[in-house]
Amino acid sequence: MHVPRKGLRTVALCSAVLVVLTLYILQLMRMQIVDGEWYKQLVNRGDTREQTVDAARGEILDRYGRPLAINATGYNIVLDKAFLPAEKQNRIILDLCRLLEQSQEEWIDNLPITEEAPFRFVEGYEDQVERLKKNIGVQPSATASDVLYWMTERYGLQEFTPQEQRIIAGIRYEMEQRGFNIEVRYTFAENISIATVSKVKEHSYVLEGVDVRESTTRQYVSGSVAPHIIGYTGPIYQEEYGALREKGYALNDTVGKAGIELQFEDTLRGKPGKRKITMNAEGDVIDAVTEVEPVPGNSIVLTLDSAMQEVALSAMERQIAYLNATAKEGEGKEADAGAVVAIDCKTGELLVCATYPSYDMLSFRTDYPSLLTETQPLFNRALQGTYAAGSCFKPGVAVAGLAEGIIDRDTTINCVHTYTRWQGYQPTCMGYHGNINVLDALRVSCNYFFYELGFLLDIGRINQYASQFGLGQPTGIELPESVGALSSPETKAQVTGEEWYPGDVVQSAIGQSYNRFTPLQLANYAATIANRGKRMQVHIVKSIESYNFDETVYEAVPTVAGVVDAPAEAFETVVEGMVRVTRSGSASRDFGSYFVDVAAKTGTPQTHEFPNSVFIAFAPAQDPELAVAVIIEEGWQGYTGAPVAKEIFDQYFYSKNQQSAVLPYNELLS
């Protein structure tokens, strides 16, 4: 049968169309039925983001494992930008604040402006105010009301009352400073109660973007025992973020701000984890998966004995109160501050490092304005305060004189009260001691003896030995410390711009003039005398442990920092003289009948106003274990520090006896 050519073309065209339609139908069936769910997710998926999962911070403990700074499990309220509607966030923030107010809970608000009108800047927060003005972009002369006006404009708060504007502005500013975005959640309130958790969840239908998460919170359980040593953590400020960002920090992280928390930030921090957030085209979160688990930081075990530290602070507080109540004007009544340091002679471990007055880490932030007083409780006197040593400098000068052969234990110098070597300058002694040797010169603290010895040594040799004792030198401690200064022509020129005179030498020899040392240096100086010239490097970190204490990352090893170039006989003579101070000298009231020999020296260095009290000691004298230095500002006589040292020795030997169970403590004392 013959089919026309036109009909063949029509059939071929229809067949081709049918084939194409069949292929389209099959493809649509595969897309809708076989792969339908995959394509549905592909259409809905908008983007993926990463969130940081915080790691638990390492803890800080004392030498016996007593907690100083620990982590406690608690509940935090967080804002999540992925779920927080931008047009409602101000109202949601205010509603959340009202809910917390009803529950008597606090939220994070670091805005340095008073919470109630008339608004003004909070006193004592000048640095924060300056930072606020710079970040908001207002003039340095702007008032608190000016700042709030511009914050109202910045955050769109016109519909709210002035009081509400202040509340919301404080939170919005903090959110901004902490880098709040889709990847970085904002911690609104920390460590809230279970009852408040329930209330927040009950109102979740109106509190969009508000979540409650279980987390670890930093707790400083030691209170006021060692805040200057432990330090604290705080938020990252914009000016810090540039350097910290390279280390993986987010703006909403916390970071060590002082003390061990700051110096060992890299050790304590740990490694944060990562969580992947998947969102659809509308920006709604449809999936969240933790991809990298966080690794907690390492914990730090300090050499501090927190029980001894507490004894030292209590003893200092009682002694200052006693002086305030009983001493005469100008003779200790004005005492108001000080420091106590105790060192293990054999290892260089720092057992006590106390500053008085102290402050409480539990209420540090709320108490901050009241801590800005003349007594400066925030100042770490033990490590950064520098003081003239007074007569406590004399044992080092005695060692130098004995080592150089200028004197021996029997050499006498005739003390006639007034030192008459020069016509125009004639310093005096506290007494008329007659012919006196180095042993009794230490016992009665004869200035005349050490004027002459200092003159014969001259400042070069005095400072040579003082440096070997670690005075005016870094101690090696892992925390920031003042280096102090040795009296010298260079130091005098730097301080006063004046010429050096021979009279400066004899004043330097009795610990006056331009000598300035930290309590830590004085304690290590005492320990070096105790060790007969072996100066240990001071350290406060005993070990670094993994978070679960299943691995020791680092363990300190006692290290000799230097040796005083003097014969053993020189040290034995000086130690004997220092024992005389406690048995029959200026410290005999507290140590005259003590159950072990204590070697000590008292000092009363003159200041511009009232004399400070300086006391150094170590015990037992013949096999030393513990060295102590006590400074009481405006405490008058050096012996006023002896009762503080005695309580520390009591605690040390009592604790040692309890551990060894050799004899009851009362039997030791008897």
mmCIF file of C-alpha atoms in Angstrom, residues 427-638:
data_model
loop_
_atom_site.group_PDB
_atom_site.id
_atom_site.type_symbol
_atom_site.label_atom_id
_atom_site.label_comp_id
_atom_site.label_asym_id
_atom_site.label_seq_id
_atom_site.Cartn_x
_atom_site.Cartn_y
_atom_site.Cartn_z
ATOM 1 C CA PRO A 427 72.590 60.240 111.505
ATOM 2 C CA THR A 428 71.731 58.644 114.826
ATOM 3 C CA CYS A 429 71.048 55.223 116.264
ATOM 4 C CA MET A 430 67.985 54.293 118.325
ATOM 5 C CA GLY A 431 70.215 53.602 121.345
ATOM 6 C CA TYR A 432 73.690 53.766 122.916
ATOM 7 C CA HIS A 433 74.975 50.235 122.429
ATOM 8 C CA GLY A 434 78.696 50.619 123.084
ATOM 9 C CA ASN A 435 80.985 47.952 121.678
ATOM 10 C CA ILE A 436 78.678 45.578 119.834
ATOM 11 C CA ASN A 437 79.216 42.644 117.462
ATOM 12 C CA VAL A 438 77.082 41.596 114.491
ATOM 13 C CA LEU A 439 75.019 39.080 116.509
ATOM 14 C CA ASP A 440 73.786 41.662 118.968
ATOM 15 C CA ALA A 441 73.652 44.378 116.326
ATOM 16 C CA LEU A 442 71.005 42.246 114.628
ATOM 17 C CA ARG A 443 69.267 41.532 117.939
ATOM 18 C CA VAL A 444 68.912 45.182 118.961
ATOM 19 C CA SER A 445 68.920 46.510 115.370
ATOM 20 C CA CYS A 446 71.864 48.865 115.939
ATOM 21 C CA ASN A 447 71.875 51.463 113.154
ATOM 22 C CA TYR A 448 75.359 52.694 114.106
ATOM 23 C CA PHE A 449 76.898 49.254 113.507
ATOM 24 C CA PHE A 450 75.351 49.055 110.032
ATOM 25 C CA TYR A 451 76.169 52.678 109.176
ATOM 26 C CA GLU A 452 79.838 51.843 109.613
ATOM 27 C CA LEU A 453 79.604 48.440 107.929
ATOM 28 C CA GLY A 454 77.711 49.965 105.024
ATOM 29 C CA PHE A 455 80.305 52.707 104.634
ATOM 30 C CA LEU A 456 83.126 50.134 104.545
ATOM 31 C CA LEU A 457 81.293 47.980 101.988
ATOM 32 C CA ASP A 458 80.128 50.915 99.822
ATOM 33 C CA ILE A 459 76.991 50.768 97.663
ATOM 34 C CA GLY A 460 78.498 48.625 94.903
ATOM 35 C CA ARG A 461 79.196 45.635 97.137
ATOM 36 C CA ILE A 462 75.979 46.125 99.135
ATOM 37 C CA ASN A 463 73.911 45.920 95.943
ATOM 38 C CA GLN A 464 75.973 43.041 94.566
ATOM 39 C CA TYR A 465 74.850 40.868 97.470
ATOM 40 C CA ALA A 466 71.337 42.325 97.590
ATOM 41 C CA SER A 467 70.877 41.333 93.940
ATOM 42 C CA GLN A 468 72.062 37.815 94.704
ATOM 43 C CA PHE A 469 69.412 37.683 97.426
ATOM 44 C CA GLY A 470 66.820 38.576 94.756
ATOM 45 C CA LEU A 471 66.076 42.071 96.029
ATOM 46 C CA GLY A 472 65.167 44.394 93.182
ATOM 47 C CA GLN A 473 65.058 41.339 90.880
ATOM 48 C CA PRO A 474 62.196 39.306 89.320
ATOM 49 C CA THR A 475 61.262 36.315 91.481
ATOM 50 C CA GLY A 476 60.151 34.114 88.592
ATOM 51 C CA ILE A 477 56.509 33.962 89.658
ATOM 52 C CA GLU A 478 54.020 33.332 86.859
ATOM 53 C CA LEU A 479 52.013 36.488 87.629
ATOM 54 C CA PRO A 480 52.820 40.164 86.948
ATOM 55 C CA GLU A 481 55.053 41.617 89.667
ATOM 56 C CA SER A 482 56.890 44.825 90.401
ATOM 57 C CA VAL A 483 60.665 44.527 90.265
ATOM 58 C CA GLY A 484 61.277 47.221 92.868
ATOM 59 C CA ALA A 485 64.594 49.046 93.058
ATOM 60 C CA LEU A 486 67.951 48.984 94.809
ATOM 61 C CA SER A 487 69.211 52.273 96.208
ATOM 62 C CA SER A 488 72.016 53.556 93.988
ATOM 63 C CA PRO A 489 73.263 56.725 92.298
ATOM 64 C CA GLU A 490 71.272 55.756 89.208
ATOM 65 C CA THR A 491 68.065 55.137 91.166
ATOM 66 C CA LYS A 492 68.395 58.412 93.049
ATOM 67 C CA ALA A 493 68.997 60.332 89.832
ATOM 68 C CA GLN A 494 65.975 58.710 88.250
ATOM 69 C CA VAL A 495 63.718 59.432 91.238
ATOM 70 C CA THR A 496 64.911 62.888 92.266
ATOM 71 C CA GLY A 497 67.451 64.060 89.705
ATOM 72 C CA GLU A 498 69.822 64.788 92.587
ATOM 73 C CA GLU A 499 73.467 63.938 93.198
ATOM 74 C CA TRP A 500 74.523 60.864 95.205
ATOM 75 C CA TYR A 501 76.310 61.479 98.512
ATOM 76 C CA PRO A 502 78.233 59.204 100.925
ATOM 77 C CA GLY A 503 75.395 59.683 103.422
ATOM 78 C CA ASP A 504 73.099 57.896 100.965
ATOM 79 C CA VAL A 505 75.263 54.788 101.363
ATOM 80 C CA VAL A 506 74.802 54.521 105.122
ATOM 81 C CA GLN A 507 71.055 55.106 104.814
ATOM 82 C CA SER A 508 70.878 52.421 102.135
ATOM 83 C CA ALA A 509 72.731 50.020 104.456
ATOM 84 C CA ILE A 510 69.885 50.188 106.985
ATOM 85 C CA GLY A 511 67.222 49.616 104.305
ATOM 86 C CA GLN A 512 66.223 53.244 103.817
ATOM 87 C CA SER A 513 67.085 55.697 101.036
ATOM 88 C CA TYR A 514 65.801 54.451 97.655
ATOM 89 C CA ASN A 515 65.473 50.727 98.397
ATOM 90 C CA ARG A 516 62.001 49.482 97.427
ATOM 91 C CA PHE A 517 61.015 45.818 97.455
ATOM 92 C CA THR A 518 57.812 43.815 97.145
ATOM 93 C CA PRO A 519 56.561 41.636 100.023
ATOM 94 C CA LEU A 520 57.172 38.663 97.724
ATOM 95 C CA GLN A 521 60.834 39.654 97.271
ATOM 96 C CA LEU A 522 61.232 40.108 101.029
ATOM 97 C CA ALA A 523 59.791 36.657 101.715
ATOM 98 C CA ASN A 524 62.105 35.075 99.160
ATOM 99 C CA TYR A 525 65.038 37.037 100.603
ATOM 100 C CA ALA A 526 64.204 35.517 104.008
ATOM 101 C CA ALA A 527 63.957 32.074 102.395
ATOM 102 C CA THR A 528 67.357 32.571 100.756
ATOM 103 C CA ILE A 529 68.950 33.378 104.120
ATOM 104 C CA ALA A 530 67.184 30.298 105.502
ATOM 105 C CA ASN A 531 68.647 28.189 102.672
ATOM 106 C CA ARG A 532 72.113 29.559 103.493
ATOM 107 C CA GLY A 533 72.362 31.385 100.185
ATOM 108 C CA LYS A 534 70.403 29.175 97.799
ATOM 109 C CA ARG A 535 67.696 31.280 96.176
ATOM 110 C CA MET A 536 64.792 29.339 94.729
ATOM 111 C CA GLN A 537 62.694 30.491 91.814
ATOM 112 C CA VAL A 538 59.268 31.350 93.192
ATOM 113 C CA HIS A 539 56.309 29.657 91.557
ATOM 114 C CA ILE A 540 52.581 29.564 92.206
ATOM 115 C CA VAL A 541 51.506 26.885 89.700
ATOM 116 C CA LYS A 542 52.027 23.421 91.147
ATOM 117 C CA SER A 543 50.631 21.477 88.201
ATOM 118 C CA ILE A 544 48.326 21.626 85.201
ATOM 119 C CA GLU A 545 45.861 18.761 84.927
ATOM 120 C CA SER A 546 43.402 17.655 82.275
ATOM 121 C CA TYR A 547 39.814 18.633 83.022
ATOM 122 C CA ASN A 548 38.958 15.181 84.349
ATOM 123 C CA PHE A 549 42.311 14.882 86.178
ATOM 124 C CA ASP A 550 43.217 11.757 84.245
ATOM 125 C CA GLU A 551 46.429 13.299 82.858
ATOM 126 C CA THR A 552 49.092 15.638 84.254
ATOM 127 C CA VAL A 553 49.966 18.121 81.525
ATOM 128 C CA TYR A 554 52.654 19.967 83.514
ATOM 129 C CA GLU A 555 54.238 19.586 86.926
ATOM 130 C CA ALA A 556 56.484 22.226 88.473
ATOM 131 C CA VAL A 557 60.012 21.259 89.475
ATOM 132 C CA PRO A 558 61.890 23.226 92.178
ATOM 133 C CA THR A 559 64.470 25.396 90.439
ATOM 134 C CA VAL A 560 67.493 27.194 91.893
ATOM 135 C CA ALA A 561 67.460 30.761 90.572
ATOM 136 C CA GLY A 562 70.815 31.774 92.030
ATOM 137 C CA VAL A 563 73.320 31.400 94.839
ATOM 138 C CA VAL A 564 74.671 34.072 97.184
ATOM 139 C CA ASP A 565 78.467 34.079 97.012
ATOM 140 C CA ALA A 566 79.140 33.831 100.744
ATOM 141 C CA PRO A 567 80.587 31.083 102.983
ATOM 142 C CA ALA A 568 78.393 28.923 105.199
ATOM 143 C CA GLU A 569 79.899 30.531 108.317
ATOM 144 C CA ALA A 570 78.528 33.919 107.282
ATOM 145 C CA PHE A 571 74.997 32.543 107.100
ATOM 146 C CA GLU A 572 75.265 30.627 110.364
ATOM 147 C CA THR A 573 76.362 33.822 112.131
ATOM 148 C CA VAL A 574 73.484 35.854 110.663
ATOM 149 C CA VAL A 575 70.909 33.145 111.427
ATOM 150 C CA GLU A 576 72.146 33.033 115.023
ATOM 151 C CA GLY A 577 71.706 36.793 115.274
ATOM 152 C CA MET A 578 68.174 36.525 113.816
ATOM 153 C CA VAL A 579 67.258 33.837 116.367
ATOM 154 C CA ARG A 580 68.340 36.247 119.089
ATOM 155 C CA VAL A 581 65.740 38.696 117.702
ATOM 156 C CA THR A 582 62.975 36.229 118.578
ATOM 157 C CA ARG A 583 64.393 34.809 121.818
ATOM 158 C CA SER A 584 65.417 38.056 123.506
ATOM 159 C CA GLY A 585 64.993 40.863 120.994
ATOM 160 C CA SER A 586 62.164 42.880 119.448
ATOM 161 C CA ALA A 587 60.098 39.805 118.459
ATOM 162 C CA SER A 588 60.460 37.944 121.778
ATOM 163 C CA ARG A 589 56.944 38.827 122.923
ATOM 164 C CA ASP A 590 55.517 36.506 120.268
ATOM 165 C CA PHE A 591 58.343 34.005 119.761
ATOM 166 C CA GLY A 592 60.381 34.087 122.990
ATOM 167 C CA SER A 593 59.103 30.687 124.118
ATOM 168 C CA TYR A 594 58.010 29.288 120.761
ATOM 169 C CA PHE A 595 58.393 25.517 120.423
ATOM 170 C CA VAL A 596 60.862 25.820 117.506
ATOM 171 C CA ASP A 597 63.616 28.351 116.864
ATOM 172 C CA VAL A 598 62.358 31.150 114.643
ATOM 173 C CA ALA A 599 64.888 33.421 112.925
ATOM 174 C CA ALA A 600 63.468 36.895 112.312
ATOM 175 C CA LYS A 601 64.138 40.578 111.773
ATOM 176 C CA THR A 602 61.928 43.568 112.423
ATOM 177 C CA GLY A 603 61.998 46.802 110.457
ATOM 178 C CA THR A 604 60.481 50.253 110.874
ATOM 179 C CA PRO A 605 61.206 52.071 107.609
ATOM 180 C CA GLN A 606 60.362 55.754 107.575
ATOM 181 C CA THR A 607 57.852 57.019 105.033
ATOM 182 C CA HIS A 608 56.613 60.502 104.180
ATOM 183 C CA GLU A 609 53.935 60.183 106.886
ATOM 184 C CA PHE A 610 53.978 57.320 109.384
ATOM 185 C CA PRO A 611 56.469 54.408 109.570
ATOM 186 C CA ASN A 612 55.525 51.104 108.012
ATOM 187 C CA SER A 613 55.957 47.815 109.861
ATOM 188 C CA VAL A 614 58.120 45.193 108.138
ATOM 189 C CA PHE A 615 58.743 41.723 109.547
ATOM 190 C CA ILE A 616 60.578 38.751 108.022
ATOM 191 C CA ALA A 617 61.055 35.315 109.584
ATOM 192 C CA PHE A 618 61.708 31.651 108.861
ATOM 193 C CA ALA A 619 61.437 28.446 110.876
ATOM 194 C CA PRO A 620 62.746 26.103 112.068
ATOM 195 C CA ALA A 621 65.976 28.102 112.070
ATOM 196 C CA GLN A 622 68.319 25.124 111.675
ATOM 197 C CA ASP A 623 66.236 23.172 109.156
ATOM 198 C CA PRO A 624 64.044 25.850 107.569
ATOM 199 C CA GLU A 625 60.720 24.983 105.974
ATOM 200 C CA LEU A 626 58.675 28.181 105.874
ATOM 201 C CA ALA A 627 59.668 31.827 105.295
ATOM 202 C CA VAL A 628 57.244 34.691 105.942
ATOM 203 C CA ALA A 629 57.176 38.420 105.209
ATOM 204 C CA VAL A 630 54.592 40.787 106.713
ATOM 205 C CA ILE A 631 54.034 44.433 105.751
ATOM 206 C CA ILE A 632 51.628 46.654 107.679
ATOM 207 C CA GLU A 633 51.307 50.073 106.133
ATOM 208 C CA GLU A 634 51.704 52.779 108.801
ATOM 209 C CA GLY A 635 52.074 49.994 111.388
ATOM 210 C CA TRP A 636 54.883 51.864 113.207
ATOM 211 C CA GLN A 637 57.229 49.172 114.612
ATOM 212 C CA GLY A 638 58.319 45.997 112.832
#
